[in-house]
mmCIF file of C-alpha atoms in Angstrom:
data_model
loop_
_atom_site.group_PDB
_atom_site.id
_atom_site.type_symbol
_atom_site.label_atom_id
_atom_site.label_comp_id
_atom_site.label_asym_id
_atom_site.label_seq_id
_atom_site.Cartn_x
_atom_site.Cartn_y
_atom_site.Cartn_z
ATOM 1 C CA MET A 1 3.694 -22.083 2.347
ATOM 2 C CA ALA A 2 3.940 -20.624 5.184
ATOM 3 C CA SER A 3 0.943 -18.896 6.419
ATOM 4 C CA ARG A 4 -0.340 -17.115 9.601
ATOM 5 C CA LYS A 5 -4.015 -14.911 11.095
ATOM 6 C CA VAL A 6 -3.104 -11.305 11.315
ATOM 7 C CA SER A 7 -4.922 -8.167 12.259
ATOM 8 C CA ILE A 8 -5.334 -5.231 8.899
ATOM 9 C CA ASN A 9 -7.450 -2.063 8.949
ATOM 10 C CA PHE A 10 -9.905 -2.166 6.281
ATOM 11 C CA ALA A 11 -13.051 0.331 5.863
ATOM 12 C CA VAL A 12 -16.311 0.178 6.717
ATOM 13 C CA PRO A 13 -19.833 1.314 6.394
ATOM 14 C CA ASP A 14 -20.799 4.543 8.209
ATOM 15 C CA GLU A 15 -23.740 1.664 9.522
ATOM 16 C CA HIS A 16 -20.731 -0.340 10.901
ATOM 17 C CA PRO A 17 -20.758 -0.657 14.496
ATOM 18 C CA SER A 18 -16.580 0.049 15.193
ATOM 19 C CA ARG A 19 -16.515 3.776 16.343
ATOM 20 C CA GLU A 20 -13.113 4.264 15.395
ATOM 21 C CA TYR A 21 -12.174 6.623 12.364
ATOM 22 C CA HIS A 22 -9.295 7.929 10.732
ATOM 23 C CA THR A 23 -9.615 10.973 10.452
ATOM 24 C CA PHE A 24 -7.049 11.829 8.138
ATOM 25 C CA ALA A 25 -9.338 10.601 4.795
ATOM 26 C CA THR A 26 -12.887 11.605 4.187
ATOM 27 C CA VAL A 27 -15.012 9.209 1.685
ATOM 28 C CA VAL A 28 -15.910 11.381 -1.272
ATOM 29 C CA ALA A 29 -19.700 9.753 -1.394
ATOM 30 C CA THR A 30 -20.589 10.913 2.020
ATOM 31 C CA GLY A 31 -18.344 13.432 2.758
ATOM 32 C CA LYS A 32 -17.755 11.630 6.632
ATOM 33 C CA PRO A 33 -14.754 10.568 7.518
ATOM 34 C CA LEU A 34 -13.627 7.589 6.609
ATOM 35 C CA LYS A 35 -14.406 4.800 9.517
ATOM 36 C CA ILE A 36 -12.542 1.438 10.087
ATOM 37 C CA ALA A 37 -12.786 -1.737 12.143
ATOM 38 C CA PRO A 38 -9.359 -4.279 12.371
ATOM 39 C CA GLN A 39 -10.096 -7.731 9.677
ATOM 40 C CA PRO A 40 -8.413 -11.241 10.961
ATOM 41 C CA VAL A 41 -6.635 -11.874 6.940
ATOM 42 C CA GLN A 42 -4.940 -15.024 6.670
ATOM 43 C CA LEU A 43 -1.325 -13.607 5.499
ATOM 44 C CA VAL A 44 1.245 -16.036 2.812
ATOM 45 C CA ASP A 45 5.220 -15.970 3.383
ATOM 46 C CA LEU A 46 5.492 -13.837 -0.269
ATOM 47 C CA ARG A 47 9.481 -15.689 0.428
ATOM 48 C CA ALA A 48 7.074 -19.141 -0.608
ATOM 49 C CA ARG A 49 6.956 -17.102 -4.123
ATOM 50 C CA ILE A 50 9.915 -15.681 -5.541
ATOM 51 C CA GLY A 51 10.383 -16.415 -8.708
ATOM 52 C CA LYS A 52 6.667 -17.414 -9.712
ATOM 53 C CA VAL A 53 5.333 -13.265 -8.785
ATOM 54 C CA ASP A 54 4.079 -12.374 -12.324
ATOM 55 C CA PHE A 55 3.852 -8.380 -11.987
ATOM 56 C CA GLU A 56 1.662 -8.068 -14.709
ATOM 57 C CA GLU A 57 -0.987 -10.508 -13.258
ATOM 58 C CA GLU A 58 -1.063 -9.423 -9.191
ATOM 59 C CA GLY A 59 0.321 -6.352 -9.292
ATOM 60 C CA PHE A 60 3.520 -6.883 -7.161
ATOM 61 C CA ALA A 61 6.948 -7.918 -8.387
ATOM 62 C CA TRP A 62 10.230 -8.495 -6.379
ATOM 63 C CA LEU A 63 12.694 -5.560 -7.482
ATOM 64 C CA LYS A 64 14.772 -8.454 -9.234
ATOM 65 C CA THR A 65 12.231 -8.602 -11.789
ATOM 66 C CA TYR A 66 12.413 -5.471 -13.227
ATOM 67 C CA LEU A 67 10.110 -3.743 -15.916
ATOM 68 C CA LYS A 68 10.307 -3.626 -19.445
ATOM 69 C CA ALA A 69 9.072 0.581 -19.669
ATOM 70 C CA LYS A 70 10.550 2.904 -22.117
ATOM 71 C CA ARG A 71 11.009 5.236 -19.204
ATOM 72 C CA VAL A 72 10.790 5.940 -15.507
ATOM 73 C CA GLY A 73 11.369 8.413 -13.403
ATOM 74 C CA SER A 74 9.662 9.837 -9.836
ATOM 75 C CA TRP A 75 7.824 12.911 -8.209
ATOM 76 C CA ASN A 76 8.123 12.039 -4.161
ATOM 77 C CA HIS A 77 9.125 9.361 -1.219
ATOM 78 C CA ASP A 78 7.722 9.561 2.080
ATOM 79 C CA ILE A 79 10.408 8.466 5.028
ATOM 80 C CA ARG A 80 8.167 6.283 7.295
ATOM 81 C CA ARG A 81 9.105 5.588 11.139
ATOM 82 C CA ARG A 82 7.140 4.015 14.004
ATOM 83 C CA ILE A 83 7.256 6.085 17.020
ATOM 84 C CA PRO A 84 7.688 3.584 20.025
ATOM 85 C CA GLU A 85 5.510 6.123 22.163
ATOM 86 C CA ASP A 86 2.705 7.028 19.843
ATOM 87 C CA SER A 87 0.468 4.928 18.455
ATOM 88 C CA PRO A 88 0.534 4.620 14.359
ATOM 89 C CA GLU A 89 -3.009 3.711 13.673
ATOM 90 C CA PHE A 90 -4.588 6.671 15.497
ATOM 91 C CA PRO A 91 -1.519 9.239 16.172
ATOM 92 C CA LYS A 92 -1.715 12.115 17.884
ATOM 93 C CA GLU A 93 -1.155 14.606 15.654
ATOM 94 C CA PHE A 94 -0.824 14.349 11.600
ATOM 95 C CA ASP A 95 2.924 14.902 10.258
ATOM 96 C CA LEU A 96 4.797 14.772 7.055
ATOM 97 C CA THR A 97 8.113 14.785 9.178
ATOM 98 C CA LYS A 98 6.514 12.360 11.477
ATOM 99 C CA LEU A 99 4.988 9.837 9.149
ATOM 100 C CA GLN A 100 3.893 6.344 10.379
ATOM 101 C CA PRO A 101 3.502 2.781 9.014
ATOM 102 C CA ALA A 102 0.274 3.268 7.624
ATOM 103 C CA THR A 103 -1.602 0.325 8.687
ATOM 104 C CA VAL A 104 -5.336 1.017 7.383
ATOM 105 C CA ALA A 105 -5.600 -0.995 3.629
ATOM 106 C CA HIS A 106 -5.745 1.590 1.048
ATOM 107 C CA VAL A 107 -4.472 2.365 -2.469
ATOM 108 C CA ASP A 108 -1.684 5.669 -2.922
ATOM 109 C CA LEU A 109 -4.536 7.743 -5.819
ATOM 110 C CA SER A 110 -7.572 8.112 -7.672
ATOM 111 C CA GLN A 111 -7.221 7.174 -10.992
ATOM 112 C CA LYS A 112 -7.654 10.783 -11.823
ATOM 113 C CA ASP A 113 -4.849 12.403 -9.827
ATOM 114 C CA SER A 114 -2.366 9.385 -10.620
ATOM 115 C CA LEU A 115 -2.822 10.581 -13.895
ATOM 116 C CA LEU A 116 -1.710 13.675 -13.683
ATOM 117 C CA LYS A 117 0.994 13.142 -10.981
ATOM 118 C CA VAL A 118 2.208 10.324 -14.412
ATOM 119 C CA LEU A 119 1.424 14.015 -17.014
ATOM 120 C CA LYS A 120 3.587 15.622 -15.231
ATOM 121 C CA VAL A 121 6.310 14.162 -14.649
ATOM 122 C CA PHE A 122 6.287 13.537 -18.218
ATOM 123 C CA GLY A 123 5.391 16.389 -19.329
ATOM 124 C CA LEU A 124 2.908 15.033 -21.100
ATOM 125 C CA SER A 125 -0.568 16.894 -22.380
ATOM 126 C CA MET A 126 -3.594 14.090 -21.689
ATOM 127 C CA GLU A 127 -4.256 15.015 -25.900
ATOM 128 C CA GLU A 128 0.099 12.897 -26.424
ATOM 129 C CA ALA A 129 -1.031 10.361 -23.539
ATOM 130 C CA SER A 130 -4.268 8.764 -25.321
ATOM 131 C CA GLY A 131 -2.450 5.655 -26.999
ATOM 132 C CA ARG A 132 0.145 4.959 -24.414
ATOM 133 C CA ARG A 133 0.410 3.057 -21.227
ATOM 134 C CA LEU A 134 0.687 4.659 -18.383
ATOM 135 C CA ALA A 135 1.473 3.702 -15.013
ATOM 136 C CA VAL A 136 2.059 4.356 -10.454
ATOM 137 C CA VAL A 137 5.051 2.235 -9.565
ATOM 138 C CA ASN A 138 5.748 2.170 -5.440
ATOM 139 C CA VAL A 139 9.187 1.602 -5.476
ATOM 140 C CA TRP A 140 8.941 -0.291 -1.085
ATOM 141 C CA ARG A 141 11.543 -0.408 1.002
ATOM 142 C CA PRO A 142 12.838 -0.358 4.720
ATOM 143 C CA LEU A 143 16.047 1.440 6.168
ATOM 144 C CA ILE A 144 16.687 -0.762 8.693
ATOM 145 C CA GLY A 145 15.813 -5.081 9.427
ATOM 146 C CA PRO A 146 14.948 -6.836 9.493
ATOM 147 C CA VAL A 147 10.777 -6.170 9.864
ATOM 148 C CA VAL A 148 9.531 -7.450 12.199
ATOM 149 C CA ASP A 149 7.166 -5.091 13.957
ATOM 150 C CA SER A 150 4.635 -3.762 11.204
ATOM 151 C CA PRO A 151 5.448 -5.421 7.758
ATOM 152 C CA LEU A 152 4.226 -4.409 4.640
ATOM 153 C CA ALA A 153 1.199 -6.135 3.146
ATOM 154 C CA VAL A 154 0.392 -6.746 -0.173
ATOM 155 C CA CYS A 155 -3.020 -7.856 -1.859
ATOM 156 C CA ASP A 156 -3.122 -10.260 -4.932
ATOM 157 C CA ALA A 157 -4.683 -7.251 -7.300
ATOM 158 C CA LYS A 158 -6.513 -10.117 -9.177
ATOM 159 C CA THR A 159 -8.890 -10.751 -5.934
ATOM 160 C CA ALA A 160 -10.177 -7.250 -4.839
ATOM 161 C CA SER A 161 -12.477 -6.146 -7.108
ATOM 162 C CA GLN A 162 -14.010 -2.273 -8.253
ATOM 163 C CA GLU A 163 -16.046 -2.320 -4.730
ATOM 164 C CA ASP A 164 -13.493 -3.361 -2.865
ATOM 165 C CA ILE A 165 -12.229 -0.093 -3.703
ATOM 166 C CA HIS A 166 -13.702 3.414 -1.767
ATOM 167 C CA LEU A 167 -12.605 7.175 -3.078
ATOM 168 C CA THR A 168 -11.123 9.311 0.032
ATOM 169 C CA THR A 169 -10.208 12.981 0.448
ATOM 170 C CA ASP A 170 -6.940 13.621 2.441
ATOM 171 C CA PHE A 171 -4.238 15.273 2.443
ATOM 172 C CA TYR A 172 -2.796 14.622 -0.573
ATOM 173 C CA GLY A 173 -5.597 14.680 -2.425
ATOM 174 C CA GLU A 174 -7.668 11.639 -4.176
ATOM 175 C CA GLY A 175 -6.976 7.739 -3.197
ATOM 176 C CA SER A 176 -8.950 5.088 -2.253
ATOM 177 C CA PHE A 177 -9.446 2.435 1.259
ATOM 178 C CA ILE A 178 -10.520 -0.459 0.962
ATOM 179 C CA THR A 179 -13.423 -2.486 1.871
ATOM 180 C CA PHE A 180 -12.420 -6.435 2.925
ATOM 181 C CA ALA A 181 -13.675 -9.173 1.293
ATOM 182 C CA GLU A 182 -13.624 -12.695 2.187
ATOM 183 C CA ARG A 183 -11.108 -13.834 -1.840
ATOM 184 C CA GLN A 184 -9.362 -10.620 -1.245
ATOM 185 C CA LYS A 185 -5.134 -12.756 -1.042
ATOM 186 C CA TRP A 186 -2.790 -11.670 1.168
ATOM 187 C CA TYR A 187 0.695 -11.529 1.220
ATOM 188 C CA TYR A 188 3.577 -10.008 3.279
ATOM 189 C CA VAL A 189 7.379 -10.560 3.626
ATOM 190 C CA LYS A 190 8.999 -11.458 6.657
ATOM 191 C CA ASP A 191 11.406 -10.154 7.948
ATOM 192 C CA GLN A 192 12.320 -8.341 4.998
ATOM 193 C CA MET A 193 15.245 -6.172 4.705
ATOM 194 C CA PRO A 194 16.372 -3.077 3.320
ATOM 195 C CA ASP A 195 18.441 -4.893 0.623
ATOM 196 C CA GLU A 196 14.983 -6.339 -0.607
ATOM 197 C CA VAL A 197 12.405 -4.419 -2.338
ATOM 198 C CA LEU A 198 8.961 -4.977 -3.819
ATOM 199 C CA LEU A 199 7.163 -3.332 -6.503
ATOM 200 C CA PHE A 200 3.497 -2.253 -6.515
ATOM 201 C CA ARG A 201 1.154 -0.449 -8.638
ATOM 202 C CA CYS A 202 -0.974 2.281 -8.054
ATOM 203 C CA PHE A 203 -2.779 2.684 -11.592
ATOM 204 C CA ASP A 204 -2.530 1.271 -15.234
ATOM 205 C CA SER A 205 -3.389 3.455 -17.775
ATOM 206 C CA THR A 206 -4.214 0.601 -19.795
ATOM 207 C CA ILE A 207 -5.845 -1.979 -16.868
ATOM 208 C CA GLY A 208 -8.729 -0.748 -14.361
ATOM 209 C CA PRO A 209 -9.015 -1.154 -11.031
ATOM 210 C CA GLY A 210 -10.689 -4.851 -9.636
ATOM 211 C CA GLN A 211 -8.075 -5.809 -12.641
ATOM 212 C CA SER A 212 -5.503 -5.972 -11.964
ATOM 213 C CA GLY A 213 -4.969 -2.452 -12.451
ATOM 214 C CA VAL A 214 -4.085 -1.550 -8.340
ATOM 215 C CA THR A 215 -2.678 -2.921 -5.596
ATOM 216 C CA PRO A 216 -3.964 -2.709 -2.268
ATOM 217 C CA HIS A 217 -1.803 -2.444 0.541
ATOM 218 C CA SER A 218 -1.613 -1.925 4.270
ATOM 219 C CA ALA A 219 1.193 -2.054 6.911
ATOM 220 C CA LEU A 220 0.094 -3.758 10.051
ATOM 221 C CA MET A 221 0.218 -3.896 13.839
ATOM 222 C CA ASP A 222 2.187 -7.738 14.666
ATOM 223 C CA ARG A 223 1.699 -7.355 17.675
ATOM 224 C CA GLU A 224 1.986 -10.977 18.737
ATOM 225 C CA ARG A 225 5.621 -10.730 16.886
ATOM 226 C CA MET A 226 6.483 -7.515 19.033
ATOM 227 C CA GLY A 227 5.194 -9.157 22.647
ATOM 228 C CA THR A 228 7.884 -11.673 21.491
ATOM 229 C CA GLU A 229 10.973 -11.004 19.679
ATOM 230 C CA LYS A 230 13.530 -8.170 20.265
ATOM 231 C CA TYR A 231 13.457 -5.056 17.297
ATOM 232 C CA GLU A 232 14.235 -2.189 16.326
ATOM 233 C CA CYS A 233 11.078 -0.063 15.506
ATOM 234 C CA ARG A 234 10.259 0.307 11.111
ATOM 235 C CA GLN A 235 12.282 2.231 9.063
ATOM 236 C CA SER A 236 11.161 2.824 5.268
ATOM 237 C CA ILE A 237 11.082 4.758 2.478
ATOM 238 C CA GLU A 238 8.465 3.985 -0.750
ATOM 239 C CA VAL A 239 8.793 6.075 -3.929
ATOM 240 C CA ARG A 240 5.819 6.843 -5.639
ATOM 241 C CA CYS A 241 7.646 6.378 -10.037
ATOM 242 C CA ALA A 242 5.305 7.001 -12.689
ATOM 243 C CA VAL A 243 6.181 4.604 -15.517
ATOM 244 C CA GLU A 244 5.712 4.300 -19.628
ATOM 245 C CA TYR A 245 5.253 1.667 -20.894
#
């Protein structure tokens, strides 16, 4: 399978020599801003695995592989546009009307906040939810293509461990950022087009983090291709969906 070495930003501990902070998020365990550092990652082109990816096992899939769910609803969507004169990694300001690609490895919501979102979408009480399989799935696609400058990378959920996932708080509520481990396997779709949609799981009430229940993901700045190819800045939309199986 085609693969290449790229750089993705990850959370790092306070003692790490990095001087870069992702001030959007606060680490719950320390109460301090999230410290980040770039890490080289071997990135595999997902196109080579079309028809071979198992959503239940790896936590992500093509939309062409449909979910066998009882019902699906959504509660929000975000549109992201890369601003050439600003840095997605360290934007000048956080503005919900000018969201850029999220360039630090993360999971959208904490397990607690995910469950609360699903209960609200379906109008369920905690008691009514007991024994049901509930999930959050992010539906992601470009608005223009091909995506060259800032593609989305997803981690094979089986290769991420609970110890990689660090609870944070931010504007949206509780989320999680990811520390790097050599065991992790990362994928992307080279030159992804608007009619090519990725699904990836952010929560599953029957599968815990580190057991393919959540899919770490991140945009990456592909400076190698940006320096040698013509492209339009990434524009994308993501819809967070509640799922009941």
